[in-house]
Structures are given as C-alpha cells and as structure tokens.
Amino acid sequence: MDDIYQEFIIELYKNPMNFGRMAKPDYHAEVHNSTCGDRIELSLKMKSGIIVDVKFAGSGCAISQASSSLFTEYLKGKTLDQLKKIDKQEVLALLKIDLSKNPSRMKCALLPLDALKKSIK
Amino acid sequence: MFNNIKKDFPIFLNIPDLVYLDSAATSQKPQQVIDSVTKFYSKENANIARGLYKIAEDATMNYEQVRSKVQKFVNAKSSNEIIFTQNTTSSLNAVMRGWGENFVKKHDKIVTTVMEHHSNFVPWQFLAKRKQANLVVVDVDDDGQIDLGDFEKKVKDSKIVTLSTVSNVLGVINNVNKLCDIAHEQGAICVVDGAQSVPSMPTDVQKINCDFLAFSGHKMLAPFGIGILYGKEELLEKSDPFVYGSQMIRKVTQKENEWNDLPYKFEPGTPDISAVIGLGKAVDYLSVLGMDNIHKHEQMLIGYLLKQFSELDGLNVLGPENSKQRGGLVSFSLDKIHSHDVAAMLAEDNICVRSGHHCAMPIHERFGLAATTRASVYVYNQKEDIDKLINSLKQVQKVFS
Ligand SMILES: Cc1ncc(COP(=O)(O)O)c(C=O)c1O
C-alpha cells in the first residue's frame, strides 16, 4: 500500500518544513479543498524583488502537507515573475510520485499552487 | 442465508479481492437486477402510457406493477402515494417545492437536525431564505443521539419537521415514530429522509405516520436514476407540480391546463423505465432475504466491527457505541492521520471506504472534525471483509507511527 505513501512523504507530514504563519506577509492567501476539508494558508515575504521567506499553515492529508513543504522550499529565491510562471508539472515533479491515475489526490498535491496563485493575483 | 450472496453480484466475480465497504454511498447490483434491465432493453423496450401496441402496453403494466410493489414494500395505503423521482435529493426537493412553496409563509418555522445530509438541509435553507421563514437546527448529544429536550423545544409551533431515519455519518437510528408524533402534536408535517434506512430495515410509513418519505433506488440494489417519494395522498393533492410538460397534465387548451391525477402530476416527461423495472427486481430480491434479516445481518457485522475498533488505540468512533442503536455504517477518525490518507491507503489494498464530510458538513462541524472515514456494510458483506479492514487499518497506523 505504499506506492504513494513513500517514507519521505510520511516524514514531511510528521515534520513539515516552513510550517507556520508570518506577522506581516507581502502576499497571503488561504484555500480550501471542499471534497476533503483540507485548508492551506500561504504567506510570502519579499525583499528586493526576491522571495526571502515562505510559510504555510493549515491542516490536510499527507499529500497536501508534503507538497506544501516542498513547494514552500522551492519558492525561496524566486522573483514575482518566476512565481507567476510556475505550473502544475513543476509541483508534481517536486513530489516525485505518480498521481496521474488519482485525480482526487492530484487536487491535494496542487493545493499549495492554488494558494500561491490566489496570493499573487 | 447471507453466506452465499456474493455470487449473485457479478462485481465480486470480476474483481475477486474487492472489499466493498461503501454501500452507504451506493450498493452493488445483483445479476437479477442487471438482467432485468438488459431484458427490458432487448425484449420489451417501449415508452409507457402512450402506445397501444403490445410492448408499450406491457411496459406500462410492468412500470405500474413496480409502483404497487414499492407501495407494499413501505406499506403505503395507495399506489397513488408512490412518486417516481430520480433520487432522494430530487424527492426532498419535490416536497420543498411542491408542498413548501404552497404552505410556508414569512416567519414560519422549519425544523431540521444537525446530522442531516446536505440533501435534507440545503433545500430547507433555501426555502427559508426565499420565504423569510426560520430554519431551526436540532442538536445531538455527544453520543450522536438527537437531543430530545432540544427537539421538543424547537419543534414548538413549527410548520415542517424534517429528519433522517438513519444518519449517513453517525449511523444512529432515530426514533422517527416518536419524533413524527411530537411534530404532529405541534401541527407540523413530518418529512423523513429514508436514504440510509429503507434499504436496510423494514419500513412502514403508516406506522411512522410520516407525511413524506424520500429514498433512492441505487442504495438498495436498484439501478441509478430512480428515486422514490412517498407522500400522504391528502398532502400530495394539496401540493403543486413544479416541472411542467407532458404526462403531468390532463388537458391543455390554448388558454388553460389541468394537472393530471396522482401520481402522474409529479412525473413529468419520460422516466427511466429501465431503472424502474430494475427497482422492481431489487425489491423482490430484498423481500426474499427479508428486511428484518438484513437489519440483523448489518447489526451483527457492525457489532463485530465496533468490537475490533475498540481494541485499536487512537481510533475514535462517531455515534453510539451500541450497535443496536445503529444502522450499517460507522464513521471514525484515526489520531494524527487524515481521513483522506486512511481511505487512499485502504484503496491500495482494494478496500473501498469513504473519506471526507460525506455531504454532511454541519455534523462534522458539530464534532469539530473536518473529515472522517466511513465504512458501511450491506447484504453481501461478511466478517472477513471487516477482518481485512482491521488488518489494513493496523498497517496504516504503523506507516504513520
Ligand atoms: C441520509 C442521506 N440523504 C440523502 C442522500 C442523497 O441521496 P442521493 O444522492 O441518491 O440523492 C444520501 C446519500 O448519500 C444520504 O445518505
């Protein structure tokens, strides 16, 4: 039963990276996945045109939590223009698991991307 | 009696290691039902209530025979009280629009409960808003039982009381006979959502004395696309149709029209005749097993499941501990593991359960949960299905430990 639930996913679920909130984020958004009740809040800090800090908070399944950890890490050092260009494939590549046959899990994995898009809109 | 049932269900032959524990969402279908649909399309296909040729007359007769079968199945007084709809949702919406539209006025009180499925919640919320009426929500106790004191208080001077016989999240069986009586004493009509009870236990609408009862064919071995609305004849007479067109009309002139008689005034357009034929076979199948026996079988399995659950650390069950107070389903959560992950990991072992809010967000909110995992049983399930579930759940806990 562990095609999707590889050790690093479980590990990130238990010990997420960049988990928390920010006092005064430059960009901020909260998104929900109505089918499973997952909720993710994303906060971004910008300095001289570059993302210097990213945090996420909320609750969700292992996939959305692991994806958020990896995704927040990935955003650091990027410019606003670069953020705008990030697409689904990049997020899925971070997770390194095949979700092509699990459309419902795909939504979980892409939740932090939804949050990013909403925050910089 | 239940030991040999799986062989009637081709899905278990085609997917031999399938552990299907999601019958509360929809039941599997026996060969007899599937065959009746195929037979209809290959040998009897014709529209009803119009043609004078043999297959059309036969289709009409067979369709009406199913209505009589359903009438007996729920012990309605007359077959005029059985309306064919699409599903429970459309049946409940029919009450809201047919009766509610005519009789609910500004400041009227509509009472529902916090455990209702969105299908028995949102229509009333909508009606209340439209009519500037008040929707009042009855609470449950921590065990998931309707808070009787709260119910009696809130039902005072209400117009409609609506509740489910069995909650699709808590699994609790509500004492609808008594609750309907209390509603009637206050002059309210009582609407019952039987989606989770009619498939699994004996139903007697005259005993319950409910004014309306809604349920779905697809949860009781029948095809998709057929739902049932039972309504007391007198109330159906006072309700108006809300979908207009063929069959529901008796006479149309250029200026006027006249509604058809019951039940046709609520069955506009060509129905899914094949699904109705399938429903007839499903009722036959269930009747042979006996609704009392089905209920006992489910309670036996749920009792077995609850006992094993009680031995798992970090597993929390929603609703009553006693299986005698339950229908055939249990929702639960595992400490520190999201229900989505539980269901997805079980899926990898071919175990089908549901995760999420099960279209009942108010009750999850009431218990402070975003989502739960739900296992439900039906006629074809056996103890070994429960054993497999327990084994895999232990694995899930191990992976996350
Ligand atoms: C208690 C309850 N009410 C209503 C419904 C809605 O049934 P349907 O989707 O067939 O309209 C369900 C099904 O999930 C249910 O469990």
PDB file of C-alpha atoms in Angstrom, chain A residues 34-113:
ATOM      1  CA  SER A  34     -14.071  21.198  -0.407  1.00  0.00           C
ATOM      2  CA  THR A  35     -14.063  17.438  -1.003  1.00  0.00           C
ATOM      3  CA  CYS A  36     -11.742  16.582   1.857  1.00  0.00           C
ATOM      4  CA  GLY A  37     -11.807  19.686   4.013  1.00  0.00           C
ATOM      5  CA  ASP A  38      -8.105  20.439   3.538  1.00  0.00           C
ATOM      6  CA  ARG A  39      -7.124  24.015   4.207  1.00  0.00           C
ATOM      7  CA  ILE A  40      -3.854  25.743   3.403  1.00  0.00           C
ATOM      8  CA  GLU A  41      -2.720  29.216   4.237  1.00  0.00           C
ATOM      9  CA  LEU A  42       0.334  30.520   2.382  1.00  0.00           C
ATOM     10  CA  SER A  43       2.427  33.567   3.375  1.00  0.00           C
ATOM     11  CA  LEU A  44       5.265  35.074   1.357  1.00  0.00           C
ATOM     12  CA  LYS A  45       7.887  37.667   2.272  1.00  0.00           C
ATOM     13  CA  MET A  46       9.637  39.688  -0.410  1.00  0.00           C
ATOM     14  CA  LYS A  47      12.869  41.642  -0.236  1.00  0.00           C
ATOM     15  CA  SER A  48      14.482  43.498  -3.150  1.00  0.00           C
ATOM     16  CA  GLY A  49      12.228  41.687  -5.594  1.00  0.00           C
ATOM     17  CA  ILE A  50      13.049  38.236  -4.311  1.00  0.00           C
ATOM     18  CA  ILE A  51      11.113  35.796  -2.094  1.00  0.00           C
ATOM     19  CA  VAL A  52      13.090  35.538   1.113  1.00  0.00           C
ATOM     20  CA  ASP A  53      10.653  33.624   3.299  1.00  0.00           C
ATOM     21  CA  VAL A  54       7.660  31.355   2.775  1.00  0.00           C
ATOM     22  CA  LYS A  55       5.390  29.744   5.336  1.00  0.00           C
ATOM     23  CA  PHE A  56       2.331  27.547   5.170  1.00  0.00           C
ATOM     24  CA  ALA A  57      -0.228  26.655   7.803  1.00  0.00           C
ATOM     25  CA  GLY A  58      -3.461  24.709   7.959  1.00  0.00           C
ATOM     26  CA  SER A  59      -4.443  21.078   8.030  1.00  0.00           C
ATOM     27  CA  GLY A  60      -4.684  18.400   5.448  1.00  0.00           C
ATOM     28  CA  CYS A  61      -3.695  14.987   4.237  1.00  0.00           C
ATOM     29  CA  ALA A  62      -0.126  13.750   3.899  1.00  0.00           C
ATOM     30  CA  ILE A  63      -0.027  14.596   0.196  1.00  0.00           C
ATOM     31  CA  SER A  64      -1.097  18.219   0.555  1.00  0.00           C
ATOM     32  CA  GLN A  65       1.168  18.693   3.574  1.00  0.00           C
ATOM     33  CA  ALA A  66       4.233  17.147   1.937  1.00  0.00           C
ATOM     34  CA  SER A  67       3.577  19.037  -1.250  1.00  0.00           C
ATOM     35  CA  SER A  68       3.312  22.290   0.717  1.00  0.00           C
ATOM     36  CA  SER A  69       6.608  21.639   2.475  1.00  0.00           C
ATOM     37  CA  LEU A  70       8.455  21.007  -0.771  1.00  0.00           C
ATOM     38  CA  PHE A  71       6.687  23.784  -2.589  1.00  0.00           C
ATOM     39  CA  THR A  72       7.424  26.464   0.012  1.00  0.00           C
ATOM     40  CA  GLU A  73      11.082  25.487  -0.085  1.00  0.00           C
ATOM     41  CA  TYR A  74      11.033  25.682  -3.894  1.00  0.00           C
ATOM     42  CA  LEU A  75       9.670  29.234  -3.895  1.00  0.00           C
ATOM     43  CA  LYS A  76      12.517  30.757  -1.932  1.00  0.00           C
ATOM     44  CA  GLY A  77      14.838  32.934  -4.019  1.00  0.00           C
ATOM     45  CA  LYS A  78      12.366  33.317  -6.879  1.00  0.00           C
ATOM     46  CA  THR A  79      11.148  36.612  -8.337  1.00  0.00           C
ATOM     47  CA  LEU A  80       7.499  37.551  -8.726  1.00  0.00           C
ATOM     48  CA  ASP A  81       7.722  36.920 -12.464  1.00  0.00           C
ATOM     49  CA  GLN A  82       9.084  33.460 -11.825  1.00  0.00           C
ATOM     50  CA  LEU A  83       6.282  32.730  -9.350  1.00  0.00           C
ATOM     51  CA  LYS A  84       3.697  33.649 -11.950  1.00  0.00           C
ATOM     52  CA  LYS A  85       5.104  31.084 -14.356  1.00  0.00           C
ATOM     53  CA  ILE A  86       5.096  28.065 -12.043  1.00  0.00           C
ATOM     54  CA  ASP A  87       2.838  25.326 -13.413  1.00  0.00           C
ATOM     55  CA  LYS A  88       1.354  22.036 -12.234  1.00  0.00           C
ATOM     56  CA  GLN A  89       4.105  19.880 -13.663  1.00  0.00           C
ATOM     57  CA  GLU A  90       6.722  21.625 -11.587  1.00  0.00           C
ATOM     58  CA  VAL A  91       4.775  20.965  -8.396  1.00  0.00           C
ATOM     59  CA  LEU A  92       4.195  17.304  -9.247  1.00  0.00           C
ATOM     60  CA  ALA A  93       7.873  16.917 -10.103  1.00  0.00           C
ATOM     61  CA  LEU A  94       8.756  18.061  -6.594  1.00  0.00           C
ATOM     62  CA  LEU A  95       6.682  15.229  -5.114  1.00  0.00           C
ATOM     63  CA  LYS A  96       8.241  12.583  -7.362  1.00  0.00           C
ATOM     64  CA  ILE A  97       5.149  10.374  -7.153  1.00  0.00           C
ATOM     65  CA  ASP A  98       2.797   9.455  -9.944  1.00  0.00           C
ATOM     66  CA  LEU A  99      -0.675  10.806  -9.320  1.00  0.00           C
ATOM     67  CA  SER A 100      -1.850  10.638 -12.920  1.00  0.00           C
ATOM     68  CA  LYS A 101      -4.370   7.918 -12.015  1.00  0.00           C
ATOM     69  CA  ASN A 102      -5.562   9.636  -8.845  1.00  0.00           C
ATOM     70  CA  PRO A 103      -7.367  12.812  -9.882  1.00  0.00           C
ATOM     71  CA  SER A 104      -8.649  13.377  -6.347  1.00  0.00           C
ATOM     72  CA  ARG A 105      -5.140  13.184  -4.865  1.00  0.00           C
ATOM     73  CA  MET A 106      -3.890  15.478  -7.610  1.00  0.00           C
ATOM     74  CA  LYS A 107      -6.086  18.188  -6.131  1.00  0.00           C
ATOM     75  CA  CYS A 108      -4.419  17.702  -2.747  1.00  0.00           C
ATOM     76  CA  ALA A 109      -0.957  17.932  -4.265  1.00  0.00           C
ATOM     77  CA  LEU A 110      -1.804  21.111  -6.131  1.00  0.00           C
ATOM     78  CA  LEU A 111      -3.423  22.893  -3.216  1.00  0.00           C
ATOM     79  CA  PRO A 112      -0.305  24.988  -2.380  1.00  0.00           C
ATOM     80  CA  LEU A 113      -0.112  26.073  -6.030  1.00  0.00           C
TER      81      LEU A 113
END
